[in-house]
Coordinates of N, CA and C in Angstrom, one line a residue:
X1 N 0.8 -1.2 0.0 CA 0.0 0.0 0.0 C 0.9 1.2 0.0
X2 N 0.7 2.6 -0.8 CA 1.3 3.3 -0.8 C 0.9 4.5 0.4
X3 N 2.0 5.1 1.5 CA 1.2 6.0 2.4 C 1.1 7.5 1.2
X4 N -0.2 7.6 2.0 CA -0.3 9.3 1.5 C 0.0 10.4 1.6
X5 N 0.3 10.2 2.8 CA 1.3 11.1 3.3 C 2.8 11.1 3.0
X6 N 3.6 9.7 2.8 CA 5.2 9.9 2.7 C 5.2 9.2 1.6
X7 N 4.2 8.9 1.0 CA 4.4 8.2 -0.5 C 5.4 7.1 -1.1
X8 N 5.4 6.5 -0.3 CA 5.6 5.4 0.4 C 5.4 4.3 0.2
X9 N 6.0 2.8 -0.4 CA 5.2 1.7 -0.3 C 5.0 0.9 1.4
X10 N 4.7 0.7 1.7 CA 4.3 0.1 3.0 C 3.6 -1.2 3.3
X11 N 4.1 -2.4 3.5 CA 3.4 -3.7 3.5 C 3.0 -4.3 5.0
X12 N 2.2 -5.0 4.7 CA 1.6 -5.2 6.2 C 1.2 -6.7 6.1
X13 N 1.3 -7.5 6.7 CA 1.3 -9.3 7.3 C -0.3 -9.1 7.5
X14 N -1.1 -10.0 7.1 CA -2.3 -10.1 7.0 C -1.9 -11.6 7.5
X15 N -3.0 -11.8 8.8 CA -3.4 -13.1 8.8 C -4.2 -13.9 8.1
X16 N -4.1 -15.1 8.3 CA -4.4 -16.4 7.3 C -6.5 -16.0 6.9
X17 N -7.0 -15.9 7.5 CA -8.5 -15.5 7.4 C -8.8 -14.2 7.0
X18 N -8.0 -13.1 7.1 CA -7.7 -12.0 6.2 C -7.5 -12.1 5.0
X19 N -6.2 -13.0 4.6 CA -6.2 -12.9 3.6 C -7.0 -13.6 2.8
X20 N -7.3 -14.7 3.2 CA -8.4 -15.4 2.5 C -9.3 -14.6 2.1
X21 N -10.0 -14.0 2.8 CA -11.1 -12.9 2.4 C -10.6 -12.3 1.4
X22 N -9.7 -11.5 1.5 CA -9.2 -10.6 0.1 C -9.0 -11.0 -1.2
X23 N -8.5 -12.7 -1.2 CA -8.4 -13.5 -2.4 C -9.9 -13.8 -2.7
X24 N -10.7 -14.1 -2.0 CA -12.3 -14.4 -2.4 C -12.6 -13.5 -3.0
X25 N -12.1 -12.1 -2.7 CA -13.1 -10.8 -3.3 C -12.5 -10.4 -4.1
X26 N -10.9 -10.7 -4.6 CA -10.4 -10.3 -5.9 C -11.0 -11.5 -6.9
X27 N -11.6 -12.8 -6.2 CA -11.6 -13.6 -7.5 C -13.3 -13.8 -7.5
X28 N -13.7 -13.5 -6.6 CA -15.4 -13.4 -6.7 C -15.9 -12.3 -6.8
X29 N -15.6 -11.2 -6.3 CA -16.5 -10.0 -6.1 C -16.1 -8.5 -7.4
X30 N -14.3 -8.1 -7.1 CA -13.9 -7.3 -7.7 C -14.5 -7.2 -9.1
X31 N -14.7 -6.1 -9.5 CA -14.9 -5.8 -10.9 C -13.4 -6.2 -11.8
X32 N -13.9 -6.8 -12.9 CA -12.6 -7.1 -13.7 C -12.7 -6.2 -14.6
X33 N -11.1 -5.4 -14.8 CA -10.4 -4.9 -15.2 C -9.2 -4.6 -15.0
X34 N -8.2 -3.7 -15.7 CA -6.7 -3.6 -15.8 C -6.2 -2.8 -14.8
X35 N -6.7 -2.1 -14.0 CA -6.8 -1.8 -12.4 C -5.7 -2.3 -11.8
X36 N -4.6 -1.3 -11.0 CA -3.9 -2.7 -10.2 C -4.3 -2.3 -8.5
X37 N -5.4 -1.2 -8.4 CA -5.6 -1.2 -7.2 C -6.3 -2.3 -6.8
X38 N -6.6 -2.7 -5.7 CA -7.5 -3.6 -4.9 C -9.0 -3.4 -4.8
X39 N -9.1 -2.3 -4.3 CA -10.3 -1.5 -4.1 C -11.2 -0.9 -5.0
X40 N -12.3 -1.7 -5.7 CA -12.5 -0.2 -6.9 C -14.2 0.3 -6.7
X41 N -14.6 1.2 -7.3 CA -15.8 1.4 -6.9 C -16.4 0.0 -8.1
X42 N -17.8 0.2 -7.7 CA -18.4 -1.4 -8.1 C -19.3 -1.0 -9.9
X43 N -19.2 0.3 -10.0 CA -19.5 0.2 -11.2 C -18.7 1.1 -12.4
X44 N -19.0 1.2 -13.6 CA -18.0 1.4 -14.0 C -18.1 3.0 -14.8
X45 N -17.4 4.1 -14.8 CA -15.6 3.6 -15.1 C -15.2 3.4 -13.5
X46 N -15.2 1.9 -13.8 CA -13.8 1.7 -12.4 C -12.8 2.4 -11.9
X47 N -12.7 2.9 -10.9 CA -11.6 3.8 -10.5 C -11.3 3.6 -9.1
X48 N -10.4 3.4 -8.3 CA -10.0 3.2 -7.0 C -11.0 4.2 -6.0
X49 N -11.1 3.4 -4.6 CA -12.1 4.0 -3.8 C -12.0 5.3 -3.5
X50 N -12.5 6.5 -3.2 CA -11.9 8.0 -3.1 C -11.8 7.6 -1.1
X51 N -11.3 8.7 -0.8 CA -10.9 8.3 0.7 C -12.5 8.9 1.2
X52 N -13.3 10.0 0.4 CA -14.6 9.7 1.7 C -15.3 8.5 1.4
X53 N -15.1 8.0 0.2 CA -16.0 6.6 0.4 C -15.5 5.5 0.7
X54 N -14.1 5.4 1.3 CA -13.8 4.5 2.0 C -14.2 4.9 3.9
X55 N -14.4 6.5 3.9 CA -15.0 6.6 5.2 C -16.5 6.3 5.5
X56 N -17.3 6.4 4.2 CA -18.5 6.1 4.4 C -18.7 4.3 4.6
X57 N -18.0 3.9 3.8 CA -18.1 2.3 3.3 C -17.4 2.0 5.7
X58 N -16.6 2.3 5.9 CA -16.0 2.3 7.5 C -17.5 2.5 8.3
X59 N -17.6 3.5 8.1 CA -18.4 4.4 9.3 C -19.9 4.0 9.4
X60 N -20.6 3.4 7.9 CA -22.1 2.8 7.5 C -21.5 1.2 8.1
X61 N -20.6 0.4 8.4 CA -20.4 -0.9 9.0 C -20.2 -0.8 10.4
X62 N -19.7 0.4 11.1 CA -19.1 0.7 12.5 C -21.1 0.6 13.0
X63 N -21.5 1.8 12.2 CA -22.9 1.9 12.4 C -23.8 0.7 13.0
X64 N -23.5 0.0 11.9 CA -24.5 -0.7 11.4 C -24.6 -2.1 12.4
X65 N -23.5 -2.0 13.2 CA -22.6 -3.1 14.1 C -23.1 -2.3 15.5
X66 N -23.3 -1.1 15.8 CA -23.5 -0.8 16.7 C -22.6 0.1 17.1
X67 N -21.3 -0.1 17.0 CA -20.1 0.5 17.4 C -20.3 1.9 17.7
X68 N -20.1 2.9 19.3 CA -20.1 4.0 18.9 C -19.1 4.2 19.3
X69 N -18.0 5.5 18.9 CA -17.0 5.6 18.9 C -16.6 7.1 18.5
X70 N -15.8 8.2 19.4 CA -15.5 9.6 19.0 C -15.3 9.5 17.3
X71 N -14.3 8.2 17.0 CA -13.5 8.3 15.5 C -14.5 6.8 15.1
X72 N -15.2 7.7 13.8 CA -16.1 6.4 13.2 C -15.9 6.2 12.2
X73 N -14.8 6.5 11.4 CA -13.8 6.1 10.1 C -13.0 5.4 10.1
X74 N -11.6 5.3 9.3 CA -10.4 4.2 9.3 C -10.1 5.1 10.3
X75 N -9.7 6.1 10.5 CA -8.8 6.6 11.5 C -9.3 6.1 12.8
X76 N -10.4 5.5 13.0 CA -10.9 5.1 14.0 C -10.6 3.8 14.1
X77 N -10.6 3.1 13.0 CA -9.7 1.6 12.6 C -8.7 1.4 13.1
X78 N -8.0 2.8 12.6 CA -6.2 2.8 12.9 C -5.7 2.9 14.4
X79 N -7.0 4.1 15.3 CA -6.3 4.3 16.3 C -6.7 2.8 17.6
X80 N -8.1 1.9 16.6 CA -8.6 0.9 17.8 C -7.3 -0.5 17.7
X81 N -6.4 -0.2 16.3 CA -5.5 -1.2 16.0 C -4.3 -0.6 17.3
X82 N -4.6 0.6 17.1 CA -3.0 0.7 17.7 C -2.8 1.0 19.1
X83 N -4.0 1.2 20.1 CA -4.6 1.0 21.2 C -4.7 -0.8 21.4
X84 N -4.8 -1.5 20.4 CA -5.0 -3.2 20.9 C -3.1 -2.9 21.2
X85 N -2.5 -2.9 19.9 CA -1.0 -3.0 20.3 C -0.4 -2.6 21.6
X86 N -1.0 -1.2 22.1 CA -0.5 -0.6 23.5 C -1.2 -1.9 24.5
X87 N -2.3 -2.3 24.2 CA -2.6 -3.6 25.4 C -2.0 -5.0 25.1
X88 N -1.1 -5.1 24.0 CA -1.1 -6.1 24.1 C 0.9 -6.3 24.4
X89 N 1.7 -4.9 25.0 CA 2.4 -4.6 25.0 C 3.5 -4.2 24.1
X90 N 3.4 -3.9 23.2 CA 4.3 -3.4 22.1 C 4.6 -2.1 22.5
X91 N 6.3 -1.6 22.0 CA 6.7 -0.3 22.5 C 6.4 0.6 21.7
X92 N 6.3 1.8 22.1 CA 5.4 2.7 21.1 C 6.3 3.0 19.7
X93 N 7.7 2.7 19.4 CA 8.0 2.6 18.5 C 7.6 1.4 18.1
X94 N 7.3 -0.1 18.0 CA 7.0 -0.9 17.1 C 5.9 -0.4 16.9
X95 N 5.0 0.2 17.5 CA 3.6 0.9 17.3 C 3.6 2.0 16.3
X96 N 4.8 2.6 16.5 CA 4.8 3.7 15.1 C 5.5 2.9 14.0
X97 N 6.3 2.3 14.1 CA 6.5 1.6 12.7 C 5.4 0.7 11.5
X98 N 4.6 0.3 12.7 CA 3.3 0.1 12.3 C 2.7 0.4 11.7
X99 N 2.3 2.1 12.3 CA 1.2 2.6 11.8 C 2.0 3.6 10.5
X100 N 3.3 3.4 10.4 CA 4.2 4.5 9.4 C 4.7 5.7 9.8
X101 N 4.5 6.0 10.8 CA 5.1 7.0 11.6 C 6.4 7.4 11.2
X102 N 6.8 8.6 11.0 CA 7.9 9.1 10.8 C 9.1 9.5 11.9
X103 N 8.4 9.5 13.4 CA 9.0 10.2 14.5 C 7.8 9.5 15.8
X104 N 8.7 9.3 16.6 CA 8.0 8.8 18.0 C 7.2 10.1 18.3
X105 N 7.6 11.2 18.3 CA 6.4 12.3 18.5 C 5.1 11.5 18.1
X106 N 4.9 11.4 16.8 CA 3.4 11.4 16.4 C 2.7 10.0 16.8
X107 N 3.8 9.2 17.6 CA 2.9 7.4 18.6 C 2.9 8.1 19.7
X108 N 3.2 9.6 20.1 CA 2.7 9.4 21.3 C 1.3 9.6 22.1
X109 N 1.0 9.9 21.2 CA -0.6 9.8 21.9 C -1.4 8.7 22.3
X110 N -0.7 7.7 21.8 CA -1.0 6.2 22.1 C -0.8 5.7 23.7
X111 N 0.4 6.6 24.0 CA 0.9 6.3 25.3 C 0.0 6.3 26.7
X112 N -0.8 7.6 26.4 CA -1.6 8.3 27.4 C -3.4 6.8 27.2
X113 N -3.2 5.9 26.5 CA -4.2 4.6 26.4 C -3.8 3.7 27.2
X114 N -2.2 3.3 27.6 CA -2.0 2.2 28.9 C -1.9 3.0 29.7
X115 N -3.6 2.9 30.4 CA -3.5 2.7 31.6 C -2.5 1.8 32.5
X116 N -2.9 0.7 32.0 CA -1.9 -0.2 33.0 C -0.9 -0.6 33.1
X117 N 0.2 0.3 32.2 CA 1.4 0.6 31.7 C 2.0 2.0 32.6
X118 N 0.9 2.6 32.8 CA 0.9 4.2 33.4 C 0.8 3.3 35.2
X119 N -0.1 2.8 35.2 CA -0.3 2.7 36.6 C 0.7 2.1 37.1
X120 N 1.2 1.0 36.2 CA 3.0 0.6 36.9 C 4.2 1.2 36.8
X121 N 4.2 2.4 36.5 CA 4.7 3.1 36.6 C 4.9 4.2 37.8
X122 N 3.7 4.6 37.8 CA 3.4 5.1 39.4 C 3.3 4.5 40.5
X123 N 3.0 3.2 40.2 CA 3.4 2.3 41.5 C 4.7 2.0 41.7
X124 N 5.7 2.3 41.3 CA 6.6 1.8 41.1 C 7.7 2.2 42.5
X125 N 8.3 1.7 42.9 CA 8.9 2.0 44.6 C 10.0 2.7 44.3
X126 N 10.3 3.5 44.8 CA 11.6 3.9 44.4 C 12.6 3.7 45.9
X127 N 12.5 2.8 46.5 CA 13.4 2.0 47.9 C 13.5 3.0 49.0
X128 N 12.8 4.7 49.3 CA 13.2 5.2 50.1 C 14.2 6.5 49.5
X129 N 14.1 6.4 48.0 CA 15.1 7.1 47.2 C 14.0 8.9 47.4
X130 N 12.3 8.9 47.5 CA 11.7 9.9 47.4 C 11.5 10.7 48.3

């Protein structure tokens, strides 16, 4: 995938049921043509998804699922992915390499989500040192 911002190719490990899905929908669903995006709109002239209709295509399934959420787009995708990683212990740099991050500045807002990363921290004894 190319980022938008740093223009960029950028690949990502899809698990085994992920990818399955994507192979089903390039060989059952996608419209055929010479396209080498993944994504295209469904009728034609075929042209890759524009970014609000990939927030509508997000935000009408978040909906529709129940989900409510401040961020009801991909960015809302991105930040519930990279909030699982803060709980599932990852350092906020493997977390920005992740998400493409250019500078640990811009993972840090991830930080202020472990809680329970934060709380052992504050619990933390310092022997009589305070």
């Amino acid at each position: 995938m190319t980022r938008s911002k740093q223009r960029k190719t950028q690949y990502y490990l899809l698990v085994t049921s992920v990818g399955d899905t994507v192979v089903s929908y390039l060989q059952l669903a996608r419209p055929r043509c010479r396209r080498h995006e993944v994504f295209l709109t469904l009728k034609a002239p075929f042209r890759p998804l524009s970014a609000s209709a990939v927030y509508h295509v997000v935000a009408s399934r978040l909906s529709a699922l129940g989900v409510q959420s401040m961020l009801i787009g991909p960015h809302g995708l991105r930040h519930a992915c990279a909030t699982h990683l803060v709980a599932q212990g990852l350092s906020l740099k493997e977390i920005g390499d992740h998400l493409g991050h250019r500078s640990a500045f811009a993972t840090r807002t991830y930080a202020r989500v472990d809680l329970a990363g934060l709380r052992e921290v504050g619990a933390f004894d310092l022997g009589g040192l305070a």
